[in-house]
Amino acid sequence: MKSAFSIGNLELNNPFLLAPLAGFTDKSMRALCAEQGASLTFTEMVSGKGLKYGDRKTRKLLELEDMNPGTASENSRTGYQLFGSEPEILMYAAEELATCDNAVLDLNCGCPVPKIVKNGEGSALLKNIDLLYECVAAMVAGAQRGAGVDSAWDTEPKPVTAKIRMGFDRGENVAVDAARAIEAAGAAAVTVHGRTRQQYYEGKADWQVIADVKKAVSIPVIGNGDIRSGEDAIRMMDETGCDAVMIARGALGNPWIFAEANALWKADWHAGKDAQEILTLLGTPTLETRPIEERINMLIRHIEMVCEDKGERIGVKEMRKYVGYYTKGMHGATAVRRTVNSIDDADTMIRIIESLK
């Protein structure tokens, strides 16, 4: 029996997490990945300032999905990922969210997007380790205050975590220093993406950076970067010694990646063996071997869920970007992707997509 993975007082039933992805990890995507075995999912980035000043869009990002009783998704939890660079704002946000039904409060120290970086937020915090420490410590203090620590109604505070890249400029590596600061500030875990801010998502992620951080800190280390299959997830754990794996773009159009990772993990598979043979024996297809009809049905379900949550007009527009991910490699997919980019209603979009079956 595989042991659970824990972040502070939060016990999860497996070590495979869905990363926060701006513009993607809304309620619908989180629910689908949770059903396939993601033990912890994250919201899109939530602005600390937006929360403090009552921004309506920020509040929408905080909505949590309803998990179906009796399904695997019921065991999954959701974390809020905050971004900001002002400790007092982050302390307020953590205190405000301390009694919500989320499981974790995470600080984004890795977003490479210019509009975030120019405000000193996201990966810009890697240029100022002292400020990074202060921001994490402020969130820890806010989570404790919000949970009533040292008060008559004392409850256990939510764990605070942080997600970093290896550095800011190309060739820079401050991951160990940043992780040590995060641990010293009271965080319960750190996620490490093996790229710099300047790389964005280009080139190959440096998994050695994850291994170095694992040796340097005592809190759990979550690896991130270049996970495109369940096999990749297990290989990262083998090669780096990380405690868990956070899957990002590899889950786009492929929520089954979590089922793959879990199947190999439970079977005690390790790199060097034939992963495909094990998955076949376990009845768990890879994306390439999964029936096209099943992939199309999942896409249609995703469309219906997003439209129900956000309304048809917004839902159809947002789902256009997913069509390419779900239909990659299918015969006729290029024409379908081109056509749905001009579709405004769900029924027509679904009818066109069904033509791929």
mmCIF file of C-alpha atoms in Angstrom:
data_model
loop_
_atom_site.group_PDB
_atom_site.id
_atom_site.type_symbol
_atom_site.label_atom_id
_atom_site.label_comp_id
_atom_site.label_asym_id
_atom_site.label_seq_id
_atom_site.Cartn_x
_atom_site.Cartn_y
_atom_site.Cartn_z
ATOM 1 C CA MET A 1 0.000 0.000 0.000
ATOM 2 C CA LYS A 2 1.506 3.330 -1.065
ATOM 3 C CA SER A 3 1.851 5.913 1.678
ATOM 4 C CA ALA A 4 0.013 9.216 1.385
ATOM 5 C CA PHE A 5 1.737 12.523 0.654
ATOM 6 C CA SER A 6 1.412 15.325 3.193
ATOM 7 C CA ILE A 7 1.800 19.107 3.091
ATOM 8 C CA GLY A 8 1.821 20.227 6.697
ATOM 9 C CA ASN A 9 -1.390 18.937 8.233
ATOM 10 C CA LEU A 10 -2.919 18.191 4.820
ATOM 11 C CA GLU A 11 -2.773 14.519 3.869
ATOM 12 C CA LEU A 12 -3.257 13.666 0.195
ATOM 13 C CA ASN A 13 -3.828 10.208 -1.252
ATOM 14 C CA ASN A 14 -1.175 10.479 -3.967
ATOM 15 C CA PRO A 15 1.724 12.769 -4.969
ATOM 16 C CA PHE A 16 0.331 14.096 -8.277
ATOM 17 C CA LEU A 17 -0.878 17.704 -8.328
ATOM 18 C CA LEU A 18 -2.405 19.957 -10.982
ATOM 19 C CA ALA A 19 -0.445 23.188 -11.350
ATOM 20 C CA PRO A 20 -2.096 26.602 -11.333
ATOM 21 C CA LEU A 21 -2.345 27.796 -14.950
ATOM 22 C CA ALA A 22 -3.641 31.273 -15.715
ATOM 23 C CA GLY A 23 -6.524 31.063 -18.171
ATOM 24 C CA PHE A 24 -6.880 27.305 -17.789
ATOM 25 C CA THR A 25 -7.320 25.872 -14.288
ATOM 26 C CA ASP A 26 -10.866 27.009 -13.673
ATOM 27 C CA LYS A 27 -13.481 24.961 -11.830
ATOM 28 C CA SER A 28 -14.203 22.704 -14.801
ATOM 29 C CA MET A 29 -10.620 21.719 -15.595
ATOM 30 C CA ARG A 30 -9.849 21.166 -11.924
ATOM 31 C CA ALA A 31 -12.859 18.877 -11.544
ATOM 32 C CA LEU A 32 -11.932 16.781 -14.586
ATOM 33 C CA CYS A 33 -8.329 16.361 -13.434
ATOM 34 C CA ALA A 34 -9.466 15.511 -9.909
ATOM 35 C CA GLU A 35 -11.725 12.790 -11.287
ATOM 36 C CA GLN A 36 -8.719 11.263 -13.028
ATOM 37 C CA GLY A 37 -6.640 11.249 -9.854
ATOM 38 C CA ALA A 38 -5.129 14.674 -9.162
ATOM 39 C CA SER A 39 -4.968 14.766 -5.361
ATOM 40 C CA LEU A 40 -4.537 18.539 -5.192
ATOM 41 C CA THR A 41 -5.470 21.160 -7.768
ATOM 42 C CA PHE A 42 -4.854 24.898 -7.793
ATOM 43 C CA THR A 43 -6.855 27.892 -8.904
ATOM 44 C CA GLU A 44 -5.579 30.371 -11.418
ATOM 45 C CA MET A 45 -3.473 33.121 -9.842
ATOM 46 C CA VAL A 46 -5.424 35.290 -7.413
ATOM 47 C CA SER A 47 -4.321 38.882 -6.857
ATOM 48 C CA GLY A 48 -3.761 39.809 -3.229
ATOM 49 C CA LYS A 49 -4.612 43.405 -4.078
ATOM 50 C CA GLY A 50 -7.711 42.347 -5.997
ATOM 51 C CA LEU A 51 -8.895 40.449 -2.952
ATOM 52 C CA LYS A 52 -8.263 43.343 -0.586
ATOM 53 C CA TYR A 53 -10.020 45.884 -2.773
ATOM 54 C CA GLY A 54 -13.008 43.711 -3.667
ATOM 55 C CA ASP A 55 -12.374 43.035 -7.352
ATOM 56 C CA ARG A 56 -15.285 41.014 -8.756
ATOM 57 C CA LYS A 57 -13.156 38.923 -11.142
ATOM 58 C CA THR A 58 -10.845 37.991 -8.284
ATOM 59 C CA ARG A 59 -13.771 36.669 -6.255
ATOM 60 C CA LYS A 60 -14.891 34.584 -9.240
ATOM 61 C CA LEU A 61 -11.495 32.854 -9.317
ATOM 62 C CA LEU A 62 -12.001 31.764 -5.710
ATOM 63 C CA GLU A 63 -15.102 29.696 -6.465
ATOM 64 C CA LEU A 64 -14.493 26.018 -5.695
ATOM 65 C CA GLU A 65 -15.862 23.074 -7.627
ATOM 66 C CA ASP A 66 -18.463 20.671 -6.231
ATOM 67 C CA MET A 67 -17.085 17.149 -6.072
ATOM 68 C CA ASN A 68 -19.390 14.245 -6.801
ATOM 69 C CA PRO A 69 -19.963 12.057 -3.704
ATOM 70 C CA GLY A 70 -18.574 8.580 -4.095
ATOM 71 C CA THR A 71 -16.131 9.453 -6.892
ATOM 72 C CA ALA A 72 -12.345 9.753 -6.888
ATOM 73 C CA SER A 73 -12.709 13.529 -7.162
ATOM 74 C CA GLU A 74 -14.226 13.632 -3.689
ATOM 75 C CA ASN A 75 -10.744 12.919 -2.306
ATOM 76 C CA SER A 76 -9.150 15.828 -4.168
ATOM 77 C CA ARG A 77 -8.616 19.248 -2.655
ATOM 78 C CA THR A 78 -8.026 22.713 -4.100
ATOM 79 C CA GLY A 79 -5.436 25.305 -3.179
ATOM 80 C CA TYR A 80 -5.571 29.043 -3.761
ATOM 81 C CA GLN A 81 -2.503 30.528 -5.431
ATOM 82 C CA LEU A 82 -1.887 34.175 -4.582
ATOM 83 C CA PHE A 83 0.409 36.648 -6.245
ATOM 84 C CA GLY A 84 1.730 39.897 -4.853
ATOM 85 C CA SER A 85 4.870 41.533 -3.481
ATOM 86 C CA GLU A 86 3.588 43.528 -0.512
ATOM 87 C CA PRO A 87 3.755 41.503 2.726
ATOM 88 C CA GLU A 88 0.928 43.404 4.394
ATOM 89 C CA ILE A 89 -1.403 42.751 1.441
ATOM 90 C CA LEU A 90 -0.507 39.062 1.365
ATOM 91 C CA MET A 91 -1.030 38.793 5.118
ATOM 92 C CA TYR A 92 -4.510 40.289 4.710
ATOM 93 C CA ALA A 93 -5.313 37.900 1.844
ATOM 94 C CA ALA A 94 -4.136 34.834 3.754
ATOM 95 C CA GLU A 95 -6.167 35.844 6.803
ATOM 96 C CA GLU A 96 -9.213 36.490 4.637
ATOM 97 C CA LEU A 97 -8.975 33.056 3.007
ATOM 98 C CA ALA A 98 -8.007 31.129 6.129
ATOM 99 C CA THR A 99 -11.490 29.802 6.815
ATOM 100 C CA CYS A 100 -12.521 29.088 3.210
ATOM 101 C CA ASP A 101 -12.873 25.522 1.989
ATOM 102 C CA ASN A 102 -9.553 25.574 0.154
ATOM 103 C CA ALA A 103 -6.773 23.293 1.378
ATOM 104 C CA VAL A 104 -3.572 25.287 0.816
ATOM 105 C CA LEU A 105 -2.413 28.873 0.324
ATOM 106 C CA ASP A 106 0.360 29.122 -2.266
ATOM 107 C CA LEU A 107 2.514 32.114 -3.209
ATOM 108 C CA ASN A 108 3.441 32.483 -6.875
ATOM 109 C CA CYS A 109 7.152 33.247 -7.198
ATOM 110 C CA GLY A 110 7.514 31.960 -10.732
ATOM 111 C CA CYS A 111 5.082 33.646 -13.137
ATOM 112 C CA PRO A 112 7.130 35.016 -16.078
ATOM 113 C CA VAL A 113 4.441 37.233 -17.636
ATOM 114 C CA PRO A 114 5.685 40.850 -18.094
ATOM 115 C CA LYS A 115 2.634 42.554 -16.563
ATOM 116 C CA ILE A 116 3.188 40.533 -13.371
ATOM 117 C CA VAL A 117 6.970 40.854 -13.306
ATOM 118 C CA LYS A 118 7.000 44.641 -13.873
ATOM 119 C CA ASN A 119 5.077 45.036 -10.597
ATOM 120 C CA GLY A 120 7.754 43.095 -8.721
ATOM 121 C CA GLU A 121 5.485 40.050 -8.455
ATOM 122 C CA GLY A 122 5.754 36.450 -9.643
ATOM 123 C CA SER A 123 9.272 35.492 -10.677
ATOM 124 C CA ALA A 124 10.512 39.018 -9.897
ATOM 125 C CA LEU A 125 10.553 37.950 -6.241
ATOM 126 C CA LEU A 126 13.517 35.706 -7.109
ATOM 127 C CA LYS A 127 15.583 38.869 -7.506
ATOM 128 C CA ASN A 128 14.941 39.801 -3.872
ATOM 129 C CA ILE A 129 15.166 36.762 -1.594
ATOM 130 C CA ASP A 130 14.695 38.906 1.519
ATOM 131 C CA LEU A 131 11.379 40.215 0.206
ATOM 132 C CA LEU A 132 10.370 36.704 -0.846
ATOM 133 C CA TYR A 133 10.984 35.582 2.754
ATOM 134 C CA GLU A 134 8.900 38.462 4.109
ATOM 135 C CA CYS A 135 6.013 37.678 1.751
ATOM 136 C CA VAL A 136 5.889 33.998 2.726
ATOM 137 C CA ALA A 137 6.239 34.804 6.430
ATOM 138 C CA ALA A 138 3.389 37.309 6.126
ATOM 139 C CA MET A 139 1.140 34.685 4.542
ATOM 140 C CA VAL A 140 2.005 32.190 7.285
ATOM 141 C CA ALA A 141 1.138 34.799 9.919
ATOM 142 C CA GLY A 142 -2.096 35.693 8.115
ATOM 143 C CA ALA A 143 -3.126 32.030 7.878
ATOM 144 C CA GLN A 144 -2.484 31.640 11.607
ATOM 145 C CA ARG A 145 -4.441 34.769 12.520
ATOM 146 C CA GLY A 146 -7.321 33.784 10.288
ATOM 147 C CA ALA A 147 -7.451 30.351 11.870
ATOM 148 C CA GLY A 148 -7.594 31.892 15.345
ATOM 149 C CA VAL A 149 -4.257 30.542 16.562
ATOM 150 C CA ASP A 150 -3.695 31.541 20.192
ATOM 151 C CA SER A 151 -7.363 32.444 20.551
ATOM 152 C CA ALA A 152 -10.225 30.725 22.341
ATOM 153 C CA TRP A 153 -11.467 29.199 19.058
ATOM 154 C CA ASP A 154 -8.045 27.962 17.946
ATOM 155 C CA THR A 155 -8.056 25.809 14.770
ATOM 156 C CA GLU A 156 -5.163 24.444 12.744
ATOM 157 C CA PRO A 157 -4.036 26.991 10.130
ATOM 158 C CA LYS A 158 -3.906 26.124 6.452
ATOM 159 C CA PRO A 159 -0.465 25.178 5.129
ATOM 160 C CA VAL A 160 1.341 27.872 3.153
ATOM 161 C CA THR A 161 3.488 26.858 0.179
ATOM 162 C CA ALA A 162 5.401 28.672 -2.557
ATOM 163 C CA LYS A 163 6.195 27.931 -6.201
ATOM 164 C CA ILE A 164 9.526 29.111 -7.609
ATOM 165 C CA ARG A 165 11.617 28.926 -10.753
ATOM 166 C CA MET A 166 15.355 28.260 -10.681
ATOM 167 C CA GLY A 167 16.152 31.938 -11.197
ATOM 168 C CA PHE A 168 15.243 35.106 -13.055
ATOM 169 C CA ASP A 169 17.886 35.676 -15.718
ATOM 170 C CA ARG A 170 18.996 32.987 -18.150
ATOM 171 C CA GLY A 171 21.753 30.887 -16.557
ATOM 172 C CA GLU A 172 20.906 32.079 -13.024
ATOM 173 C CA ASN A 173 20.229 29.565 -10.252
ATOM 174 C CA VAL A 174 18.963 30.847 -6.906
ATOM 175 C CA ALA A 175 16.596 27.941 -6.272
ATOM 176 C CA VAL A 176 18.377 26.598 -3.184
ATOM 177 C CA ASP A 177 18.628 30.047 -1.567
ATOM 178 C CA ALA A 178 14.985 30.794 -2.359
ATOM 179 C CA ALA A 179 13.805 27.416 -1.051
ATOM 180 C CA ARG A 180 15.765 27.816 2.184
ATOM 181 C CA ALA A 181 14.200 31.259 2.688
ATOM 182 C CA ILE A 182 10.748 29.826 2.044
ATOM 183 C CA GLU A 183 11.341 27.053 4.567
ATOM 184 C CA ALA A 184 12.691 29.529 7.148
ATOM 185 C CA ALA A 185 9.584 31.680 6.672
ATOM 186 C CA GLY A 186 7.396 28.800 7.829
ATOM 187 C CA ALA A 187 6.148 27.322 4.564
ATOM 188 C CA ALA A 188 5.029 23.692 4.551
ATOM 189 C CA ALA A 189 6.326 22.834 1.043
ATOM 190 C CA VAL A 190 8.032 24.336 -1.997
ATOM 191 C CA THR A 191 7.426 23.679 -5.695
ATOM 192 C CA VAL A 192 10.410 24.016 -8.029
ATOM 193 C CA HIS A 193 10.178 24.596 -11.795
ATOM 194 C CA GLY A 194 13.515 23.890 -13.451
ATOM 195 C CA ARG A 195 13.558 26.929 -15.756
ATOM 196 C CA THR A 196 14.439 30.593 -15.326
ATOM 197 C CA ARG A 197 12.001 33.414 -15.908
ATOM 198 C CA GLN A 198 13.807 34.376 -19.112
ATOM 199 C CA GLN A 199 13.273 30.873 -20.518
ATOM 200 C CA TYR A 200 9.497 31.060 -20.058
ATOM 201 C CA TYR A 201 8.622 27.530 -21.273
ATOM 202 C CA GLU A 202 11.417 27.135 -23.800
ATOM 203 C CA GLY A 203 14.193 24.577 -23.750
ATOM 204 C CA LYS A 204 14.429 21.651 -21.390
ATOM 205 C CA ALA A 205 13.628 21.960 -17.693
ATOM 206 C CA ASP A 206 16.652 21.346 -15.465
ATOM 207 C CA TRP A 207 15.581 18.588 -13.096
ATOM 208 C CA GLN A 208 18.937 18.703 -11.293
ATOM 209 C CA VAL A 209 17.785 21.964 -9.720
ATOM 210 C CA ILE A 210 14.888 20.079 -8.142
ATOM 211 C CA ALA A 211 17.289 17.445 -6.793
ATOM 212 C CA ASP A 212 19.536 20.159 -5.334
ATOM 213 C CA VAL A 213 16.619 21.792 -3.531
ATOM 214 C CA LYS A 214 15.488 18.419 -2.187
ATOM 215 C CA LYS A 215 18.919 17.945 -0.582
ATOM 216 C CA ALA A 216 18.926 21.474 0.839
ATOM 217 C CA VAL A 217 15.599 21.656 2.693
ATOM 218 C CA SER A 218 13.595 19.411 5.007
ATOM 219 C CA ILE A 219 10.104 20.445 3.878
ATOM 220 C CA PRO A 220 8.490 18.501 0.999
ATOM 221 C CA VAL A 221 9.736 19.427 -2.473
ATOM 222 C CA ILE A 222 7.334 19.283 -5.419
ATOM 223 C CA GLY A 223 8.919 18.989 -8.851
ATOM 224 C CA ASN A 224 7.563 20.770 -11.922
ATOM 225 C CA GLY A 225 8.569 21.020 -15.570
ATOM 226 C CA ASP A 226 8.356 18.867 -18.725
ATOM 227 C CA ILE A 227 5.833 16.325 -17.432
ATOM 228 C CA ARG A 228 4.025 15.092 -20.534
ATOM 229 C CA SER A 229 3.046 11.600 -19.376
ATOM 230 C CA GLY A 230 2.607 9.484 -16.289
ATOM 231 C CA GLU A 231 5.968 7.935 -17.101
ATOM 232 C CA ASP A 232 7.604 11.392 -16.936
ATOM 233 C CA ALA A 233 6.089 11.992 -13.496
ATOM 234 C CA ILE A 234 7.552 8.811 -12.014
ATOM 235 C CA ARG A 235 10.883 9.401 -13.737
ATOM 236 C CA MET A 236 11.105 12.860 -12.161
ATOM 237 C CA MET A 237 10.541 11.369 -8.717
ATOM 238 C CA ASP A 238 13.194 8.715 -9.382
ATOM 239 C CA GLU A 239 15.780 11.137 -10.744
ATOM 240 C CA THR A 240 15.328 14.031 -8.322
ATOM 241 C CA GLY A 241 14.053 12.427 -5.123
ATOM 242 C CA CYS A 242 11.216 14.971 -5.034
ATOM 243 C CA ASP A 243 8.234 14.150 -2.832
ATOM 244 C CA ALA A 244 5.550 14.963 -5.382
ATOM 245 C CA VAL A 245 5.069 16.131 -8.951
ATOM 246 C CA MET A 246 3.070 19.122 -10.174
ATOM 247 C CA ILE A 247 1.713 18.665 -13.695
ATOM 248 C CA ALA A 248 1.021 21.753 -15.774
ATOM 249 C CA ARG A 249 0.660 21.904 -19.557
ATOM 250 C CA GLY A 250 0.855 18.133 -19.824
ATOM 251 C CA ALA A 251 -2.691 18.046 -18.419
ATOM 252 C CA LEU A 252 -4.152 20.295 -21.124
ATOM 253 C CA GLY A 253 -6.426 18.114 -23.210
ATOM 254 C CA ASN A 254 -5.202 15.136 -21.201
ATOM 255 C CA PRO A 255 -6.715 14.907 -17.706
ATOM 256 C CA TRP A 256 -5.948 11.161 -17.933
ATOM 257 C CA ILE A 257 -2.277 11.927 -17.288
ATOM 258 C CA PHE A 258 -3.124 11.685 -13.591
ATOM 259 C CA ALA A 259 -4.634 8.214 -14.060
ATOM 260 C CA GLU A 260 -1.430 7.166 -15.859
ATOM 261 C CA ALA A 261 0.822 8.520 -13.109
ATOM 262 C CA ASN A 262 -1.242 6.929 -10.370
ATOM 263 C CA ALA A 263 -1.324 3.548 -12.111
ATOM 264 C CA LEU A 264 2.463 3.458 -12.489
ATOM 265 C CA TRP A 265 3.031 4.756 -8.962
ATOM 266 C CA LYS A 266 0.746 2.158 -7.376
ATOM 267 C CA ALA A 267 2.380 -0.581 -9.475
ATOM 268 C CA ASP A 268 5.779 0.568 -8.138
ATOM 269 C CA TRP A 269 7.053 1.176 -11.675
ATOM 270 C CA HIS A 270 10.503 2.724 -12.073
ATOM 271 C CA ALA A 271 12.378 4.125 -15.055
ATOM 272 C CA GLY A 272 14.148 1.455 -17.052
ATOM 273 C CA LYS A 273 11.114 -0.807 -17.261
ATOM 274 C CA ASP A 274 8.527 -0.784 -20.056
ATOM 275 C CA ALA A 275 5.854 1.665 -18.873
ATOM 276 C CA GLN A 276 3.537 0.935 -21.794
ATOM 277 C CA GLU A 277 3.537 -2.776 -20.966
ATOM 278 C CA ILE A 278 2.606 -2.073 -17.348
ATOM 279 C CA LEU A 279 -0.164 0.360 -18.326
ATOM 280 C CA THR A 280 -1.570 -2.135 -20.812
ATOM 281 C CA LEU A 281 -1.659 -4.840 -18.152
ATOM 282 C CA LEU A 282 -3.406 -2.418 -15.795
ATOM 283 C CA GLY A 283 -5.928 -1.362 -18.438
ATOM 284 C CA THR A 284 -4.798 2.266 -18.353
ATOM 285 C CA PRO A 285 -4.260 3.678 -21.875
ATOM 286 C CA THR A 286 -1.840 6.472 -22.648
ATOM 287 C CA LEU A 287 -3.206 9.464 -24.540
ATOM 288 C CA GLU A 288 -1.891 8.000 -27.807
ATOM 289 C CA THR A 289 -3.650 4.657 -27.253
ATOM 290 C CA ARG A 290 -6.848 6.053 -25.746
ATOM 291 C CA PRO A 291 -9.877 5.693 -28.070
ATOM 292 C CA ILE A 292 -10.612 8.834 -30.077
ATOM 293 C CA GLU A 293 -14.279 8.631 -29.097
ATOM 294 C CA GLU A 294 -13.356 8.801 -25.420
ATOM 295 C CA ARG A 295 -11.149 11.835 -26.003
ATOM 296 C CA ILE A 296 -13.896 13.601 -27.969
ATOM 297 C CA ASN A 297 -16.509 12.793 -25.321
ATOM 298 C CA MET A 298 -14.277 14.294 -22.632
ATOM 299 C CA LEU A 299 -13.852 17.461 -24.699
ATOM 300 C CA ILE A 300 -17.616 17.728 -25.180
ATOM 301 C CA ARG A 301 -18.190 17.258 -21.474
ATOM 302 C CA HIS A 302 -15.595 19.947 -20.778
ATOM 303 C CA ILE A 303 -17.425 22.337 -23.121
ATOM 304 C CA GLU A 304 -20.730 21.672 -21.382
ATOM 305 C CA MET A 305 -19.236 22.208 -17.925
ATOM 306 C CA VAL A 306 -17.593 25.521 -18.829
ATOM 307 C CA CYS A 307 -20.745 26.798 -20.536
ATOM 308 C CA GLU A 308 -22.807 25.894 -17.497
ATOM 309 C CA ASP A 309 -20.378 27.676 -15.201
ATOM 310 C CA LYS A 310 -19.675 30.811 -17.240
ATOM 311 C CA GLY A 311 -22.514 31.049 -19.731
ATOM 312 C CA GLU A 312 -22.548 29.904 -23.351
ATOM 313 C CA ARG A 313 -20.988 32.995 -24.931
ATOM 314 C CA ILE A 314 -17.963 33.069 -22.649
ATOM 315 C CA GLY A 315 -17.757 29.296 -22.389
ATOM 316 C CA VAL A 316 -17.569 28.679 -26.133
ATOM 317 C CA LYS A 317 -14.973 31.402 -26.564
ATOM 318 C CA GLU A 318 -12.808 29.986 -23.769
ATOM 319 C CA MET A 319 -13.087 26.408 -25.003
ATOM 320 C CA ARG A 320 -11.688 27.233 -28.448
ATOM 321 C CA LYS A 321 -8.156 27.068 -27.039
ATOM 322 C CA TYR A 322 -8.766 23.579 -25.610
ATOM 323 C CA VAL A 323 -9.884 22.007 -28.893
ATOM 324 C CA GLY A 324 -6.320 21.822 -30.219
ATOM 325 C CA TYR A 325 -5.081 20.077 -27.086
ATOM 326 C CA TYR A 326 -7.822 17.446 -27.000
ATOM 327 C CA THR A 327 -7.710 16.705 -30.735
ATOM 328 C CA LYS A 328 -3.940 16.679 -31.256
ATOM 329 C CA GLY A 329 -2.942 13.957 -33.712
ATOM 330 C CA MET A 330 -6.483 13.198 -34.876
ATOM 331 C CA HIS A 331 -7.239 12.968 -38.587
ATOM 332 C CA GLY A 332 -9.122 16.095 -39.676
ATOM 333 C CA ALA A 333 -8.324 18.003 -36.476
ATOM 334 C CA THR A 334 -6.675 20.953 -38.236
ATOM 335 C CA ALA A 335 -9.838 21.804 -40.174
ATOM 336 C CA VAL A 336 -11.978 21.406 -37.060
ATOM 337 C CA ARG A 337 -9.740 23.711 -35.039
ATOM 338 C CA ARG A 338 -9.906 26.329 -37.775
ATOM 339 C CA THR A 339 -13.706 26.087 -37.967
ATOM 340 C CA VAL A 340 -14.463 26.257 -34.222
ATOM 341 C CA ASN A 341 -12.491 29.498 -33.909
ATOM 342 C CA SER A 342 -15.424 31.267 -35.535
ATOM 343 C CA ILE A 343 -18.202 29.380 -33.702
ATOM 344 C CA ASP A 344 -20.271 31.221 -31.083
ATOM 345 C CA ASP A 345 -22.734 28.576 -29.880
ATOM 346 C CA ALA A 346 -22.094 25.334 -28.001
ATOM 347 C CA ASP A 347 -24.379 23.077 -30.065
ATOM 348 C CA THR A 348 -22.593 23.936 -33.303
ATOM 349 C CA MET A 349 -19.172 23.581 -31.707
ATOM 350 C CA ILE A 350 -20.074 20.149 -30.351
ATOM 351 C CA ARG A 351 -21.553 18.995 -33.676
ATOM 352 C CA ILE A 352 -18.371 19.946 -35.528
ATOM 353 C CA ILE A 353 -16.152 18.256 -32.947
ATOM 354 C CA GLU A 354 -18.244 15.071 -33.074
ATOM 355 C CA SER A 355 -17.349 14.764 -36.762
ATOM 356 C CA LEU A 356 -13.903 13.595 -35.643
ATOM 357 C CA LYS A 357 -15.278 10.383 -34.112
#
